[in-house]
PDB file of C-alpha atoms in Angstrom:
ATOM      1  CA  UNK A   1       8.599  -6.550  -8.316  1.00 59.00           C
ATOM      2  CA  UNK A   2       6.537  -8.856 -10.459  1.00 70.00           C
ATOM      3  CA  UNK A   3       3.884  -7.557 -12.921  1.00 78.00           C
ATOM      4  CA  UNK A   4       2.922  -3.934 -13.306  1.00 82.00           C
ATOM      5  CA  UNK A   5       0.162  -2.913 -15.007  1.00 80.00           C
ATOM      6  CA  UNK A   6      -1.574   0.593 -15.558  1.00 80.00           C
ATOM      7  CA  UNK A   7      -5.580   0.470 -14.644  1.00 77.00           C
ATOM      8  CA  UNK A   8      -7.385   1.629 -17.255  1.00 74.00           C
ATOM      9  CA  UNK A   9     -10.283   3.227 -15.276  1.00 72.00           C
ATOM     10  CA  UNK A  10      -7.932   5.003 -12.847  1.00 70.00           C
ATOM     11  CA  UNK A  11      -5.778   7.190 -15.101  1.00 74.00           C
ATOM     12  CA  UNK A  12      -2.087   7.807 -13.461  1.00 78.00           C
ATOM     13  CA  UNK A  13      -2.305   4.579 -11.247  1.00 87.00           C
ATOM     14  CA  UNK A  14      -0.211   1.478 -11.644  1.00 88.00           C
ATOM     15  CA  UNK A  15      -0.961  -2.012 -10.050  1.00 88.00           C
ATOM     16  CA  UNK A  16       1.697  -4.159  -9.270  1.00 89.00           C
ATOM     17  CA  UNK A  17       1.966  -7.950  -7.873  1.00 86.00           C
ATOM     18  CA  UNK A  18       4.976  -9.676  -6.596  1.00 83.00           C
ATOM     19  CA  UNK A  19       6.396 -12.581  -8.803  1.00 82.00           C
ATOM     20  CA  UNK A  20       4.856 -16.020  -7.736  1.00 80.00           C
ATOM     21  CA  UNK A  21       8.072 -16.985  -6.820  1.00 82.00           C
ATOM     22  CA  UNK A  22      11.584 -15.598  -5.814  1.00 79.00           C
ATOM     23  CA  UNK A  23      14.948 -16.307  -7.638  1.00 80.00           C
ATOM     24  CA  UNK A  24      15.944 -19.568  -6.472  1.00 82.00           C
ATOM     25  CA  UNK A  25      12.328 -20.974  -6.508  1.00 83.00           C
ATOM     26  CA  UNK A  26      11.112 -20.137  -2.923  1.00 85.00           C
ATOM     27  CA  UNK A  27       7.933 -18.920  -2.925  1.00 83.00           C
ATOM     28  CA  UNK A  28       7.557 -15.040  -1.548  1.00 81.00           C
ATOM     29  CA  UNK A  29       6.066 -14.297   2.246  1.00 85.00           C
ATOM     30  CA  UNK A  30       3.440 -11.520   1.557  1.00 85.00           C
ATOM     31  CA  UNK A  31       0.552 -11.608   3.487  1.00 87.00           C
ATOM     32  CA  UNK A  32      -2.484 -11.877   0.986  1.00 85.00           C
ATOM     33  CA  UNK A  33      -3.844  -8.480   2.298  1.00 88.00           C
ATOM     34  CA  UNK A  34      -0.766  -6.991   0.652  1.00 86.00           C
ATOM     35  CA  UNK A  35      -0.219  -8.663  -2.658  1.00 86.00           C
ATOM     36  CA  UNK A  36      -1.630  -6.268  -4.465  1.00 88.00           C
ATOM     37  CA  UNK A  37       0.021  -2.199  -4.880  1.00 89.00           C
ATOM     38  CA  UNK A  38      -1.432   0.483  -6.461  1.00 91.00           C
ATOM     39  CA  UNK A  39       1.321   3.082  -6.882  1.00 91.00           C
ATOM     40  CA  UNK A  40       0.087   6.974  -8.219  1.00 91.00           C
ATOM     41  CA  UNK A  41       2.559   9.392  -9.214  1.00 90.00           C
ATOM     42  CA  UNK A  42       1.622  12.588  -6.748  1.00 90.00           C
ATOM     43  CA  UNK A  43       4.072  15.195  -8.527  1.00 89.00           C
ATOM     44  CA  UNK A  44       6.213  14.949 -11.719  1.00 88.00           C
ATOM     45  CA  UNK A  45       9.039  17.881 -12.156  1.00 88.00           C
ATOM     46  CA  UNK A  46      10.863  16.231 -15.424  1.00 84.00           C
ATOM     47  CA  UNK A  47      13.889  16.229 -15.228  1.00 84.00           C
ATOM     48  CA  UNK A  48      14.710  16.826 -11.692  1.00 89.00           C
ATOM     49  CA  UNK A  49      11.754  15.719  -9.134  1.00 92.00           C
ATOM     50  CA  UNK A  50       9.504  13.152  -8.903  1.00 91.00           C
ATOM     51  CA  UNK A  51       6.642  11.965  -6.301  1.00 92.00           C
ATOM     52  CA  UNK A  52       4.684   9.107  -5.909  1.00 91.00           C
ATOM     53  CA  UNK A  53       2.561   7.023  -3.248  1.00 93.00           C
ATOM     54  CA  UNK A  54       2.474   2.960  -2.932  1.00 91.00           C
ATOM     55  CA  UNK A  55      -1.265   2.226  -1.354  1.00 91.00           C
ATOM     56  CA  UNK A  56      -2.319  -1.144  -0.291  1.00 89.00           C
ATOM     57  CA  UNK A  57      -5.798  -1.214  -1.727  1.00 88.00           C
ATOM     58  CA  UNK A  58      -6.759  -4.982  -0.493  1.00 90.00           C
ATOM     59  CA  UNK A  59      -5.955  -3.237   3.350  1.00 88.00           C
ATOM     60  CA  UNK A  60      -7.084   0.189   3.738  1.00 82.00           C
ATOM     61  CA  UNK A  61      -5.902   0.568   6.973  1.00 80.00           C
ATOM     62  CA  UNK A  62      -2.324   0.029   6.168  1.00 85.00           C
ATOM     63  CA  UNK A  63      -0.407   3.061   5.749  1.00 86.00           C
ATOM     64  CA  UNK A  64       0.541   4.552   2.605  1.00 91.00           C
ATOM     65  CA  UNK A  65       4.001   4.989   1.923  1.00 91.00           C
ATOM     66  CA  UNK A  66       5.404   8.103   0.217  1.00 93.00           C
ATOM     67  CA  UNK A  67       8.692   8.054  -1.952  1.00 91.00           C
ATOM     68  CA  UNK A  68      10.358  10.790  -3.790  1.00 91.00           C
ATOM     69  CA  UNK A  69      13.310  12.048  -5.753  1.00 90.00           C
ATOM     70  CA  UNK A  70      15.227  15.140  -6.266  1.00 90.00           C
ATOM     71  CA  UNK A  71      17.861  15.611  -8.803  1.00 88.00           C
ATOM     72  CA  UNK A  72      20.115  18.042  -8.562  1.00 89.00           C
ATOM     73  CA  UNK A  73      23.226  19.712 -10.362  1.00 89.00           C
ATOM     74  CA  UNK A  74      26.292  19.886  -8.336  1.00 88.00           C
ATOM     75  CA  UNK A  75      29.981  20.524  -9.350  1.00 88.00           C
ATOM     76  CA  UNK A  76      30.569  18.063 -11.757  1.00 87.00           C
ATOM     77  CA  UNK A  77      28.014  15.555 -10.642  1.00 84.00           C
ATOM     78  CA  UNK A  78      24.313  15.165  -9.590  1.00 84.00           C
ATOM     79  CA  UNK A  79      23.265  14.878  -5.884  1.00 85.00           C
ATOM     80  CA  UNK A  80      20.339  12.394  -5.635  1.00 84.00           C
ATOM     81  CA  UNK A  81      17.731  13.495  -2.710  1.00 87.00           C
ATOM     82  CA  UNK A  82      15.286  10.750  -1.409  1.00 87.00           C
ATOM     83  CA  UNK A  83      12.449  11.561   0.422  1.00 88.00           C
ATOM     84  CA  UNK A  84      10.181   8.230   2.622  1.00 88.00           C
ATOM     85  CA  UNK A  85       7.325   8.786   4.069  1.00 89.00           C
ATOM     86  CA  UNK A  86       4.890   6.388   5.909  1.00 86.00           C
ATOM     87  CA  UNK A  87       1.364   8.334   5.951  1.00 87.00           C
ATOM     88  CA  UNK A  88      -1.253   6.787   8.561  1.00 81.00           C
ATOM     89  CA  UNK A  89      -4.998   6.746   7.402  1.00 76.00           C
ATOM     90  CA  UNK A  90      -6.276   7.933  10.568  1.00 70.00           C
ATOM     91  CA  UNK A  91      -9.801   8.660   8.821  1.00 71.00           C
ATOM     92  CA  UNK A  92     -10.384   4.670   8.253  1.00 70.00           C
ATOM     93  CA  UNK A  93      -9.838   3.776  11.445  1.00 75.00           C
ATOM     94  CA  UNK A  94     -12.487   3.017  14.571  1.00 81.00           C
ATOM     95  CA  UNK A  95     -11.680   5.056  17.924  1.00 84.00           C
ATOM     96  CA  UNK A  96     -10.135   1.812  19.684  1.00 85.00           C
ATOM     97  CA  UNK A  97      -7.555   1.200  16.804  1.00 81.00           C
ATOM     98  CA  UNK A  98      -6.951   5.371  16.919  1.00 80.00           C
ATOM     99  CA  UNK A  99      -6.240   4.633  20.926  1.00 86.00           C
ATOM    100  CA  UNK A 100      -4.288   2.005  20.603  1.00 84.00           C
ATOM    101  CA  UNK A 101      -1.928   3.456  17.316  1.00 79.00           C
ATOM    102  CA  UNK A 102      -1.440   6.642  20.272  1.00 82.00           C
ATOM    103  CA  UNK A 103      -0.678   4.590  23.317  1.00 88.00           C
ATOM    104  CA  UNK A 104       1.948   2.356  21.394  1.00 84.00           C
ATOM    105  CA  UNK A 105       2.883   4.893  18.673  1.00 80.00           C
ATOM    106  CA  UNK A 106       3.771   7.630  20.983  1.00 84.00           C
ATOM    107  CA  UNK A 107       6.512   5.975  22.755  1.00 88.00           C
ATOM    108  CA  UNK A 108       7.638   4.323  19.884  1.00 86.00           C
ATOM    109  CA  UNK A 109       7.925   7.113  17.578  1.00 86.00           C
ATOM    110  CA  UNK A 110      11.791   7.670  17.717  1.00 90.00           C
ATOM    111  CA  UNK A 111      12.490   4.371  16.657  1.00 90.00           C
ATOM    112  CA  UNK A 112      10.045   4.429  14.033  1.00 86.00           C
ATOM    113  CA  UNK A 113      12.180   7.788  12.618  1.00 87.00           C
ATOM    114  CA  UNK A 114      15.356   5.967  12.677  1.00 91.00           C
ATOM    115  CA  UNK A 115      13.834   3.118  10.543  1.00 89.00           C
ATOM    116  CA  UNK A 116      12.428   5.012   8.047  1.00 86.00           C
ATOM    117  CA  UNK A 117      15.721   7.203   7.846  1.00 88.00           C
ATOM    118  CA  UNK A 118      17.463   3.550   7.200  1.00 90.00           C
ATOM    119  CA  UNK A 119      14.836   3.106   4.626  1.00 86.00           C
ATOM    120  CA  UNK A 120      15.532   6.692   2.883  1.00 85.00           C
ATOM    121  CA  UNK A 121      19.070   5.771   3.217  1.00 86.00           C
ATOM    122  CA  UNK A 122      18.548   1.987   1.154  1.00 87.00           C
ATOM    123  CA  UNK A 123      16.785   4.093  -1.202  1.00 84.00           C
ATOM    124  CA  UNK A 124      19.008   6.462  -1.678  1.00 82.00           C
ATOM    125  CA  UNK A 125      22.100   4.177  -2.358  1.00 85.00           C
ATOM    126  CA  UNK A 126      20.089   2.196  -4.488  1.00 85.00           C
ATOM    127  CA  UNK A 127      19.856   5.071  -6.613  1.00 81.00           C
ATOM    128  CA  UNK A 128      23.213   5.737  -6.767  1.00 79.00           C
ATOM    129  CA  UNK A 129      24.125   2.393  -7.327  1.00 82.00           C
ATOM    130  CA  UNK A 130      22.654   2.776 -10.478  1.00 78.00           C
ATOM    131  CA  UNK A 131      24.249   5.898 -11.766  1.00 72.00           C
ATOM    132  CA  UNK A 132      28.033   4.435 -11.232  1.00 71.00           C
TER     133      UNK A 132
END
């Protein structure tokens, strides 16, 4: 991640830009649409749970993606719970796009679970990573 700032007209909302360029001084591949995040924390359970969304505001159609964490005593440790969710703003979209997300989206949903359990699963250990 690069900069993150809070937006002072938006209380709770963070905006954050990748760096201009990436450790070893290639420059990163982010479509322009997407260079900019606004991330909101949705639910905030100190010390054990937290919520938040990462929106694209530059592309409203993209979906908005959905992270969380649960903490949790357990024997002597803590079990970490992660929680990704892709959310797809139907509401923004014309009837063709809407047809189009159903006729491709339908068949392809099963992979599309798998994925996103591979990207819980990234998140997850990158958690834990942390906590060793």
């Amino acid at each position: 991640m690069g900069e993150v700032t809070a937006l002072p007209e938006a209380e709770g909302i963070w905006e954050a830009q990748p760096p201009e360029t990436m450790p070893g001084g290639k420059l990163p591949r982010i479509k322009e649409k997407n260079r900019r995040l606004h991330i909101r924390v949705l639910t905030a359970r100190e010390p054990e749970a937290i919520l938040w969304e990462i929106s694209f505001p530059d592309a409203p159609t993209n979906n908005i993606l959905q992270r969380g964490i649960t903490l949790t005593p357990e024997g002597e440790g803590t079990r970490v719970e992660t929680t990704v969710r892709w959310i797809r703003p139907d509401h923004r979209l014309g009837i063709g796009a809407k047809l189009a997300r159903l006729a491709v989206g339908t068949p392809l949903r099963p992979v599309m679970r798998h994925f996103v359990r591979v990207q819980a699963g990234d998140f997850a250990r990158s958690i834990s990573r942390q906590f060793r």
